[in-house]
mmCIF file of C-alpha atoms in Angstrom:
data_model
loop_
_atom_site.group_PDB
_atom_site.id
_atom_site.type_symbol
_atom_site.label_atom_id
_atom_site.label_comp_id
_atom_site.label_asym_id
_atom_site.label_seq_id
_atom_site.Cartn_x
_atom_site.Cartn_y
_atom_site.Cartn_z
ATOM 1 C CA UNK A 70 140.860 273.042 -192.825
ATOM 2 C CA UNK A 71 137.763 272.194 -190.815
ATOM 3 C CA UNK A 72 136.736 268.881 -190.860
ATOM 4 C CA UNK A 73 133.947 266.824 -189.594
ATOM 5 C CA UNK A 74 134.991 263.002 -188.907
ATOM 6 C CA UNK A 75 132.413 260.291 -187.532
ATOM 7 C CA UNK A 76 133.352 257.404 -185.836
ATOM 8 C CA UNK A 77 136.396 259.116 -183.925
ATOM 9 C CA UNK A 78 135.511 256.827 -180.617
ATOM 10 C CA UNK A 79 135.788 253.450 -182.703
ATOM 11 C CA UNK A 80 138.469 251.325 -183.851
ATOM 12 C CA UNK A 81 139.715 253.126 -187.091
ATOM 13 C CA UNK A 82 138.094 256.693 -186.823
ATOM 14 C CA UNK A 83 140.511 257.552 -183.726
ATOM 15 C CA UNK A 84 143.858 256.378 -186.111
ATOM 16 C CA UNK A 85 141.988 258.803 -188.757
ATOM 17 C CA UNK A 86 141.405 261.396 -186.601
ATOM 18 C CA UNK A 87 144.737 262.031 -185.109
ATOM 19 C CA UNK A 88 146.148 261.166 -188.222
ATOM 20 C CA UNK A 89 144.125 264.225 -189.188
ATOM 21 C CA UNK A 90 145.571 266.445 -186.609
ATOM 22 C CA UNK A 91 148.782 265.385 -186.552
ATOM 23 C CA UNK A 92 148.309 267.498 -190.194
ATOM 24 C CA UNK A 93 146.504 270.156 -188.191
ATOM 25 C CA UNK A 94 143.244 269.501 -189.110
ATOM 26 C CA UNK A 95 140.583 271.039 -186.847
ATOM 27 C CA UNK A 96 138.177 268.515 -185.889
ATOM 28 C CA UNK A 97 134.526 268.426 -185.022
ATOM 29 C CA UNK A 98 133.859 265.075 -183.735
ATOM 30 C CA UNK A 99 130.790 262.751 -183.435
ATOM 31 C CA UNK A 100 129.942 261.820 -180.354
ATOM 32 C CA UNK A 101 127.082 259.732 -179.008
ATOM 33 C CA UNK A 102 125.539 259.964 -175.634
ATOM 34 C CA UNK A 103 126.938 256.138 -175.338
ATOM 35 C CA UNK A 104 129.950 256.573 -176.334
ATOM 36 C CA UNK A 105 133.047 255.324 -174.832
ATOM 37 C CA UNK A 106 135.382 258.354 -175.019
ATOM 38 C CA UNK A 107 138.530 256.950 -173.907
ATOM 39 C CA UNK A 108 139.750 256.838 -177.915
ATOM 40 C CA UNK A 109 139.614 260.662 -178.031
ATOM 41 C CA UNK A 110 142.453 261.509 -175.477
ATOM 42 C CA UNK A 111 144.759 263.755 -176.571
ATOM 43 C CA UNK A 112 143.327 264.182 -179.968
ATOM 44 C CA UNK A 113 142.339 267.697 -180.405
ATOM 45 C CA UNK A 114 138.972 268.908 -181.355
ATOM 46 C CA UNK A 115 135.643 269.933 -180.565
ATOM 47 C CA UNK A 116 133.184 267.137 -179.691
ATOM 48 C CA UNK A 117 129.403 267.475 -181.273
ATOM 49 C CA UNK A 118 126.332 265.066 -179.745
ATOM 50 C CA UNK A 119 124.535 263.423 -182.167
ATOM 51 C CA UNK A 120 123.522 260.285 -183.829
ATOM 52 C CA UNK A 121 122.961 258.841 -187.217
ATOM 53 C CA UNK A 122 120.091 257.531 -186.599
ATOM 54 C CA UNK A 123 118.699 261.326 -185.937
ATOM 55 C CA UNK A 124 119.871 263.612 -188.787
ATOM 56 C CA UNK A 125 118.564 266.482 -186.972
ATOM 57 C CA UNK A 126 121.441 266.119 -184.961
ATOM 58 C CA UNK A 127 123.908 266.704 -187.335
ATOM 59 C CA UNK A 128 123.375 269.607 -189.107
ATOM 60 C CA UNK A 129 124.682 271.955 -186.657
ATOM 61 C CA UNK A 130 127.864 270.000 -186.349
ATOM 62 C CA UNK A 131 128.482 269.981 -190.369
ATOM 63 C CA UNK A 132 128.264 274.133 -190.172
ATOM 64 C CA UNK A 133 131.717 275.811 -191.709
ATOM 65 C CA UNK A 134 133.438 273.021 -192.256
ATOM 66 C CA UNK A 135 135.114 272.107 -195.870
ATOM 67 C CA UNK A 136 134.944 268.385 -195.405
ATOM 68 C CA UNK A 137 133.782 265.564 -193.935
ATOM 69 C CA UNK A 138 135.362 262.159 -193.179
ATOM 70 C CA UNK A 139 132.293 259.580 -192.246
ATOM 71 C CA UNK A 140 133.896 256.487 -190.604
ATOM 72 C CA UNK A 141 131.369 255.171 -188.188
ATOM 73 C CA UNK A 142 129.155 252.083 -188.810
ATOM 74 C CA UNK A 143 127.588 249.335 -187.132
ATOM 75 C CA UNK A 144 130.252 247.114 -187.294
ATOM 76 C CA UNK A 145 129.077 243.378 -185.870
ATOM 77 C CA UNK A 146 128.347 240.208 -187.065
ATOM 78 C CA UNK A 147 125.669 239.151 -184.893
ATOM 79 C CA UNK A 148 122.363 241.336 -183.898
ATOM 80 C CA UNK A 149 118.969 241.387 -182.368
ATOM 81 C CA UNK A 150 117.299 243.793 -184.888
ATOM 82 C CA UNK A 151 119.062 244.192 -188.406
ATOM 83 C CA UNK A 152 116.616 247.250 -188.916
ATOM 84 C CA UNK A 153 119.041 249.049 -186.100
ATOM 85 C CA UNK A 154 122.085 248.152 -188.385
ATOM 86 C CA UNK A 155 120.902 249.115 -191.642
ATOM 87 C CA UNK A 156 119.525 252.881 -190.316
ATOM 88 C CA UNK A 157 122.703 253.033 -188.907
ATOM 89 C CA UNK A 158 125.218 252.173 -192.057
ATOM 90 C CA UNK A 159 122.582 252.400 -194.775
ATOM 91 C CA UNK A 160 120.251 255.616 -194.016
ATOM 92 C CA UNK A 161 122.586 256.912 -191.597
ATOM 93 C CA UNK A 162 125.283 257.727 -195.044
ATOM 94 C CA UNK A 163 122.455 258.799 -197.260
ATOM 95 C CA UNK A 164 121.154 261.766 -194.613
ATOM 96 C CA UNK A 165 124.830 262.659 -193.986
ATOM 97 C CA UNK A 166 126.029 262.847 -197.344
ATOM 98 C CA UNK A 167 122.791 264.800 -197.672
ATOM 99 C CA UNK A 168 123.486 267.000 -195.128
ATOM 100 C CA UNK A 169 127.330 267.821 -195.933
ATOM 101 C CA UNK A 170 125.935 268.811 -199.696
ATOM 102 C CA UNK A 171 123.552 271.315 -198.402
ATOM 103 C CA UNK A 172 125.988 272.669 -195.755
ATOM 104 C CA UNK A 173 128.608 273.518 -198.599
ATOM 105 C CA UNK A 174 130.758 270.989 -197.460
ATOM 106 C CA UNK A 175 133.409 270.421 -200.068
ATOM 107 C CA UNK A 176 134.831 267.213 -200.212
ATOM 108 C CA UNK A 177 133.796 263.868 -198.318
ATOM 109 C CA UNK A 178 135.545 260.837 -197.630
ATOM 110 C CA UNK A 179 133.535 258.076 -196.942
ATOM 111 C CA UNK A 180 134.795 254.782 -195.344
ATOM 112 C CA UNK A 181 133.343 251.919 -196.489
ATOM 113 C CA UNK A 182 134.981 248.281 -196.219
ATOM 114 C CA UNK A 183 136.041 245.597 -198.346
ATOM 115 C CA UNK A 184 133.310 243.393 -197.424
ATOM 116 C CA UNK A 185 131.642 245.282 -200.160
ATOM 117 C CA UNK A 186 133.881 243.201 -202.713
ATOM 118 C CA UNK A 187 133.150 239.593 -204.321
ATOM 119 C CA UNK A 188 135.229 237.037 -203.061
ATOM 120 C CA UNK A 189 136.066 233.746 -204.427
ATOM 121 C CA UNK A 190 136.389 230.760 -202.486
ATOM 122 C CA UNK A 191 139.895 229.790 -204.524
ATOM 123 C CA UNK A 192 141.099 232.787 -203.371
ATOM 124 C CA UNK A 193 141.595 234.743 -206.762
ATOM 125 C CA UNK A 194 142.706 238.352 -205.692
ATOM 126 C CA UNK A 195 140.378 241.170 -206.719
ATOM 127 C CA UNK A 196 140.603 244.709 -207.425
ATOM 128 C CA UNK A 197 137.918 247.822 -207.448
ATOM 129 C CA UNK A 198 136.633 246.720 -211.220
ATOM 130 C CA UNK A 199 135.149 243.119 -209.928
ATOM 131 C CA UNK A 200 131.774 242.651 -210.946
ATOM 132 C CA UNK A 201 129.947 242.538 -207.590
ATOM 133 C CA UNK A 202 126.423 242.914 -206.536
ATOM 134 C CA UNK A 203 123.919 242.806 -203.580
ATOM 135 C CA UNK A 204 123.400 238.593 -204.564
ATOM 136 C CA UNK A 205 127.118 238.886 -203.340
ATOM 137 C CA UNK A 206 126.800 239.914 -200.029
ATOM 138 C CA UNK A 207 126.700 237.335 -196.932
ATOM 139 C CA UNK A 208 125.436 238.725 -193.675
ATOM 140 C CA UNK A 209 123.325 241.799 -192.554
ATOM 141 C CA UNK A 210 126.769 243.637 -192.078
ATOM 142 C CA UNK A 211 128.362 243.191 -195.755
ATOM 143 C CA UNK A 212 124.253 243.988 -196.992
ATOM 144 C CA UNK A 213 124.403 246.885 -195.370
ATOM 145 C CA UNK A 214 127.648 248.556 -196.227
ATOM 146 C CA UNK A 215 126.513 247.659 -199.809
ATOM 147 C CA UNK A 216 124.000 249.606 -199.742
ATOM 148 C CA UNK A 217 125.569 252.496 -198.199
ATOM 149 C CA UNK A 218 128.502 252.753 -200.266
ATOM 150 C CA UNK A 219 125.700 252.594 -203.154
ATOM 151 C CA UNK A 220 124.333 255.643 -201.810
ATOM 152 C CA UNK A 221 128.128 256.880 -201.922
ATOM 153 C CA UNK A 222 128.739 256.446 -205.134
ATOM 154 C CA UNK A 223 125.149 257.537 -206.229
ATOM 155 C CA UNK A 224 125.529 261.256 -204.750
ATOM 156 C CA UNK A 225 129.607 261.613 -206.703
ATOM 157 C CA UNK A 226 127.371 260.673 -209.958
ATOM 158 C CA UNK A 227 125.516 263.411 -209.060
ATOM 159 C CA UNK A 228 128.408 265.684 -208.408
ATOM 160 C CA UNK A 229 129.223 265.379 -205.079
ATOM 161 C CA UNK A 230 132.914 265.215 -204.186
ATOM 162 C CA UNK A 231 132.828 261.782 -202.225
ATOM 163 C CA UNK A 232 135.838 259.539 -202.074
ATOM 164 C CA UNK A 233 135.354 256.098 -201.047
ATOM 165 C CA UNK A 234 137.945 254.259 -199.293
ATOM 166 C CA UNK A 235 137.575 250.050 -198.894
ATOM 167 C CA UNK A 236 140.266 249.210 -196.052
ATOM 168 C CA UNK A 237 140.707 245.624 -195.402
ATOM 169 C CA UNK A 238 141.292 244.179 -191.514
ATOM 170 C CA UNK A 239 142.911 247.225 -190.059
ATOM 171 C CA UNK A 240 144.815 245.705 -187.249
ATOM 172 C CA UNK A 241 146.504 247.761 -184.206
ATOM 173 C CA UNK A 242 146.692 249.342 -181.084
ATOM 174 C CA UNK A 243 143.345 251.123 -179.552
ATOM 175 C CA UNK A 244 140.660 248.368 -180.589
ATOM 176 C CA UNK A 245 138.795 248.838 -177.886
ATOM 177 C CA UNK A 246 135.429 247.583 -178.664
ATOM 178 C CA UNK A 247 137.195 245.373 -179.755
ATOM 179 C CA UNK A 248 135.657 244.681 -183.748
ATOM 180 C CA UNK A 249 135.221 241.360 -184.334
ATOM 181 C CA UNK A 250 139.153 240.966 -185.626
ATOM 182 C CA UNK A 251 140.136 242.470 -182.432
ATOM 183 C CA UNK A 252 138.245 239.475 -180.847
ATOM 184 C CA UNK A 253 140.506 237.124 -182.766
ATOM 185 C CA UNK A 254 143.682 238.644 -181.211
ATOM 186 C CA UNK A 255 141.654 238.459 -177.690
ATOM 187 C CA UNK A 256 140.470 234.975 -178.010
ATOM 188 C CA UNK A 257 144.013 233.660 -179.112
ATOM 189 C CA UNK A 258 145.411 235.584 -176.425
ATOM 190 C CA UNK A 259 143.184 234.016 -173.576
ATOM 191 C CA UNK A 260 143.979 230.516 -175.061
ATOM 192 C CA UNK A 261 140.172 230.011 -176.811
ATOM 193 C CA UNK A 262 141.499 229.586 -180.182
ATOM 194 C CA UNK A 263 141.563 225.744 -180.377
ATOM 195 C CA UNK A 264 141.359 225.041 -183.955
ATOM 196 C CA UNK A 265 140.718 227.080 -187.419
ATOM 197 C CA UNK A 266 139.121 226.478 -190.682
ATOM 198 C CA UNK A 267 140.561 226.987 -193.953
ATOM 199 C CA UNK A 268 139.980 230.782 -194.963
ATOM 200 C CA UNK A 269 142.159 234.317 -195.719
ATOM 201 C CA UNK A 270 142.219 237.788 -194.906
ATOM 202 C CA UNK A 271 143.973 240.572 -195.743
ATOM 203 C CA UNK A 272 145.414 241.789 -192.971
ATOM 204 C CA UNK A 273 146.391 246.129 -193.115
ATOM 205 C CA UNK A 274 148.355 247.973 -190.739
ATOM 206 C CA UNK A 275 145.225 250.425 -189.418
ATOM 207 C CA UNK A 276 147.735 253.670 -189.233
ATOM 208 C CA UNK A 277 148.095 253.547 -193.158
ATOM 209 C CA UNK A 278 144.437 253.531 -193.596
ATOM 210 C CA UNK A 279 144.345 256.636 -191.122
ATOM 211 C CA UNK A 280 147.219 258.288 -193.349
ATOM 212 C CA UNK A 281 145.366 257.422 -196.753
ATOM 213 C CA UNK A 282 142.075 258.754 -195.195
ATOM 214 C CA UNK A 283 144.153 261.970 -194.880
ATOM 215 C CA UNK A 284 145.399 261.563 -198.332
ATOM 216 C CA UNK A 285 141.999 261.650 -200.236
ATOM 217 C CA UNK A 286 141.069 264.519 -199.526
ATOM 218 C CA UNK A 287 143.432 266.021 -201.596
ATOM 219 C CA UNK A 288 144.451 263.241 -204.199
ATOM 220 C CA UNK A 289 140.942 261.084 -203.898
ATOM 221 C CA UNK A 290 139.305 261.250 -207.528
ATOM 222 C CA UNK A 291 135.578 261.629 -206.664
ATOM 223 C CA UNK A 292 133.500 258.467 -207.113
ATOM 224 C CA UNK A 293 136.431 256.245 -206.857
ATOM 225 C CA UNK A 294 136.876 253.472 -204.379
ATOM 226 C CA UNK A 295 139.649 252.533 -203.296
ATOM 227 C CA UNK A 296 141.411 249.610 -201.576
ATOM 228 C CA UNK A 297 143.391 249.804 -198.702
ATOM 229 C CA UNK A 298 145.085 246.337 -198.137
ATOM 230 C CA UNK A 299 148.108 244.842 -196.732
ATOM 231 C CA UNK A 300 149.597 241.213 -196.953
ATOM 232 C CA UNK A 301 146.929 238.640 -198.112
ATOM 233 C CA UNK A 302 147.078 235.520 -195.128
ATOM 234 C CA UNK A 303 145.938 231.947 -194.432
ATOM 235 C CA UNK A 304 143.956 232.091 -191.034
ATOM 236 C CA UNK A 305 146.486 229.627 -190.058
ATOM 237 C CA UNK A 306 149.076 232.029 -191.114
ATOM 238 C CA UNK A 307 147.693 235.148 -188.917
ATOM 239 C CA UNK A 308 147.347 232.772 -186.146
ATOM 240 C CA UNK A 309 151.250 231.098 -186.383
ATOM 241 C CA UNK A 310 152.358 235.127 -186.560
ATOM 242 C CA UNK A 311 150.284 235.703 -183.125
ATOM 243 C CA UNK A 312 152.649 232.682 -181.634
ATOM 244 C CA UNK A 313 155.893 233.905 -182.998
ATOM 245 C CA UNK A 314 154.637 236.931 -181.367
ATOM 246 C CA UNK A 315 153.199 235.895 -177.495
ATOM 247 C CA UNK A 316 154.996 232.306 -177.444
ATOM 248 C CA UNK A 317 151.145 230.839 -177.081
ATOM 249 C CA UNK A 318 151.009 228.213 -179.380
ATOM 250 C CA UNK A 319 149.209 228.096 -182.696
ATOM 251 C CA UNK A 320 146.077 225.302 -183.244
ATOM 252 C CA UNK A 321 147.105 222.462 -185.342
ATOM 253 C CA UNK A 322 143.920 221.378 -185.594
ATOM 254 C CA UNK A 323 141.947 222.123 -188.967
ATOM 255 C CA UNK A 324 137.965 221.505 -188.889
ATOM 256 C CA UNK A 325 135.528 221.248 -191.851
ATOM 257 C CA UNK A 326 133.252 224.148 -192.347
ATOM 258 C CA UNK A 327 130.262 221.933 -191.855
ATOM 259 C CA UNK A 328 131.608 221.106 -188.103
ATOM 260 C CA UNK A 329 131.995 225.053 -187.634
ATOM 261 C CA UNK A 330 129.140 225.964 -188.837
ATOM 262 C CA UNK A 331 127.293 223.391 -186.522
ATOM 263 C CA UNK A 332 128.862 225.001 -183.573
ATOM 264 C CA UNK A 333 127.987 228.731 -184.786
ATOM 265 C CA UNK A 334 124.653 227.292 -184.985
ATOM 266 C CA UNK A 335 124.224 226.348 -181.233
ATOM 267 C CA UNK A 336 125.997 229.229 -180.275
ATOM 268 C CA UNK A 337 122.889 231.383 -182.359
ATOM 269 C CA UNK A 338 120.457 229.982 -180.380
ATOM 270 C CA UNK A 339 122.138 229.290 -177.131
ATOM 271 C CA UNK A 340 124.380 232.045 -176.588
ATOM 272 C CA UNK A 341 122.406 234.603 -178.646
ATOM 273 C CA UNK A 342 118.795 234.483 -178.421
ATOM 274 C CA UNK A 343 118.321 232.654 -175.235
ATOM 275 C CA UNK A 344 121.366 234.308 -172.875
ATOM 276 C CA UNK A 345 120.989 237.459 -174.869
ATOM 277 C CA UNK A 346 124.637 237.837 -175.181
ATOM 278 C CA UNK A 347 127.206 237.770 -178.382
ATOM 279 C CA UNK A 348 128.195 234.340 -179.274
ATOM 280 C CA UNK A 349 131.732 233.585 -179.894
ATOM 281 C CA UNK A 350 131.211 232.562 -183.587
ATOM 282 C CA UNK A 351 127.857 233.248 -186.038
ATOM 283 C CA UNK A 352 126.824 231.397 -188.943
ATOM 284 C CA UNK A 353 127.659 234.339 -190.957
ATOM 285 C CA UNK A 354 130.792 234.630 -189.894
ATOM 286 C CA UNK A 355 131.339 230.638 -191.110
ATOM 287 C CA UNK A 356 129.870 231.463 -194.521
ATOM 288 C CA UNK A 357 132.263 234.850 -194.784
ATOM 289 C CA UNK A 358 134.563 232.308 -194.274
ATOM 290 C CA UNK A 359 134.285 229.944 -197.483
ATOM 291 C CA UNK A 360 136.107 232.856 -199.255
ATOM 292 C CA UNK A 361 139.421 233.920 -198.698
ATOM 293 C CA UNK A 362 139.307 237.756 -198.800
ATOM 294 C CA UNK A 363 142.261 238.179 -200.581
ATOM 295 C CA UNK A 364 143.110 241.883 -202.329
ATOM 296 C CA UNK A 365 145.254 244.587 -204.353
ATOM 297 C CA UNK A 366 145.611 247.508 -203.455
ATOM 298 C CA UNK A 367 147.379 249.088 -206.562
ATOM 299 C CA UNK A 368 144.855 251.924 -207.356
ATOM 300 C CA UNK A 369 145.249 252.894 -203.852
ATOM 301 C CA UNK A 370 148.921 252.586 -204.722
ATOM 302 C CA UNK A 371 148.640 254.745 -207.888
ATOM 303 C CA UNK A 372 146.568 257.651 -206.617
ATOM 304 C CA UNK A 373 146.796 258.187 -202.979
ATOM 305 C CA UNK A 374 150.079 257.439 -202.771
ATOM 306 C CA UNK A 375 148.938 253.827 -200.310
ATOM 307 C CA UNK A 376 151.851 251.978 -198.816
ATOM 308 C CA UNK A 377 151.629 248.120 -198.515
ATOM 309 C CA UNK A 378 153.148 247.647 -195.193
ATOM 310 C CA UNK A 379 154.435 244.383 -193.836
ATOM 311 C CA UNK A 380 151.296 243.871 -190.857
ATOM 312 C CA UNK A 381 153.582 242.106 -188.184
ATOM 313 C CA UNK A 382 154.914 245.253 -186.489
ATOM 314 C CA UNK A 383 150.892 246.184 -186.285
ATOM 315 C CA UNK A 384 149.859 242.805 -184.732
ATOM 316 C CA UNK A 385 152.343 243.232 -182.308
ATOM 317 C CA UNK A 386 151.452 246.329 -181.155
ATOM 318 C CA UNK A 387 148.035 245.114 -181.137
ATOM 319 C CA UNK A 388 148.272 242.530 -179.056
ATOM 320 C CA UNK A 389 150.617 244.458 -176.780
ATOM 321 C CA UNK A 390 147.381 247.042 -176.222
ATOM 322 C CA UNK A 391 145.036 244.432 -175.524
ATOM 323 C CA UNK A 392 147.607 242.730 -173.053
ATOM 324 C CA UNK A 393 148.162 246.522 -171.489
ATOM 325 C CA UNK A 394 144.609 246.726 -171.394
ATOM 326 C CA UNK A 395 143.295 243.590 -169.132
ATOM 327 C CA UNK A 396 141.797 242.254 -172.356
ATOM 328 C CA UNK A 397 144.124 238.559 -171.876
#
């Protein structure tokens, strides 16, 4: 089977893609002419140039092949120009899905996140059928991969084979980037993690999602989404795991959201738009934050054959790549 994956350079498309050709897939791969290659090494495959942003680019790449696996977005939560972000995750699916139906392409499985769920701030666990909508959605980033998995679900209504998978916070080895979970690990590791607020994540082992990605192409049921979770966490909890794991000690400090949302602030403005670099923590990220992102994964369970797996053996071998890797 030929198959076209995006986002092979990143974070979760490499797991998927040699999780693809460990079931000897052949790949075509997305490249861009920025991209950091170092992910692909020793994953087998032909490499394509193109970018989202251009869909002429991609039509020669989606030639032949029986499906597609579209992984790559704009993953931050902090940029200059939104516009950037939502022709990336928002136009960028609808020309590709495009695309892959006029090439023949058979089935598609698109990856689009959790952060497209409603989240409550008592921490109520939610499923695929939770009434959501756009009024839900904090932050450029979540907005954005609203939209696209609207445009998803939009071309299976109109017959299109696509599968939608809704992973969690992959953690693991190969973060390179890293995503803005990876800079959790890196921060705790180089001792900047002095205190935490009161929020939850659902932490997932990121080699599951690469074996489920594999998985719906066969099983997926088109215009499904699915959930790919692991074990639902306190902050506090990921970060005491992350001692038991280095020996660095966990903050004991717990601060209101008001006081870190008044340090996101400055960090905006100073770090952001007068240095022109990343700050450390955004205002979005502090309103994300008021909800613990707590989910079930038991359609994932029931169809794709999903296993919950305990996350610590992943956030070890995280932070054991990130320590290999002159990140701490």
């Amino acid at each position: 089977m030929k198959v076209f994956v995006t986002g092979a350079t990143g974070f979760v498309g490499h797991h998927v893609a040699r999780a693809l050709a460990a079931e000897g897939a052949d790949l075509r791969l997305l490249v861009r002419k920025t991209s950091n290659l170092a992910n692909l090494e020793g994953i087998p495959g032909d490499t394509h140039l193109g970018d989202l942003s251009q869909p002429e680019t991609l039509k020669p790449a989606l030639a032949d092949c029986d499906a597609m696996v579209h992984v790559a977005a704009d993953y931050r939560l902090w940029i200059r120009d939104p516009d950037a972000m939502y022709r990336a995750n928002v136009d960028g699916t609808r020309d590709l899905l495009k695309l892959a139906r006029e090439a023949g392409v058979k089935r598609v499985v698109y990856t689009s996140s959790v952060a497209t769920m409603h989240f409550r701030k008592d921490g109520l666990i939610i499923n695929e059928d939770t009434p959501v909508s756009i009024a839900d959605m904090v932050g450029h980033y979540k907005r954005s991969k609203f939209l696209a998995e609207q445009q998803a679900i939009a071309a299976a209504e109109d017959g299109q084979q696509v599968i939608i998978l809704n992973p969690t916070t992959p953690v693991g080895p190969n973060d390179r980037k890293p995503t803005p979970t990876g800079r959790i690990f890196v921060d705790f590791l180089n001792r900047k993690f002095p205190a935490y607020v009161d929020t939850g994540l659902n932490l997932v082992d990121v080699s599951e999602v690469a074996r489920t990605h594999v998985a719906a192409l066969t099983k997926g049921q088109p215009g499904h989404r699915y959930i790919l979770g692991g074990e639902n966490l306190t902050l506090k909890q990921i970060l005491d795991k992350m001692s038991a794991i280095t020996g660095i000690p966990s903050p004991t400090v717990k601060i209101p959201f008001a006081v870190a949302a008044t340090y996101a602030f400055f960090e905006e403005w100073i770090t952001g738009r007068i240095r022109g670099r990343e700050p450390r923590a955004t205002l979005e990220e502090v309103r994300m934050g008021r909800k613990k992102m707590y989910a079930s994964s038991a359609h994932a369970q029931q169809e794709l054959g999903f296993r919950i797996m305990p996350v610590y053996p992943a956030m070890r071998a995280a932070i054991e790549w990130f320590r290999a890797n002159g990140y701490a």
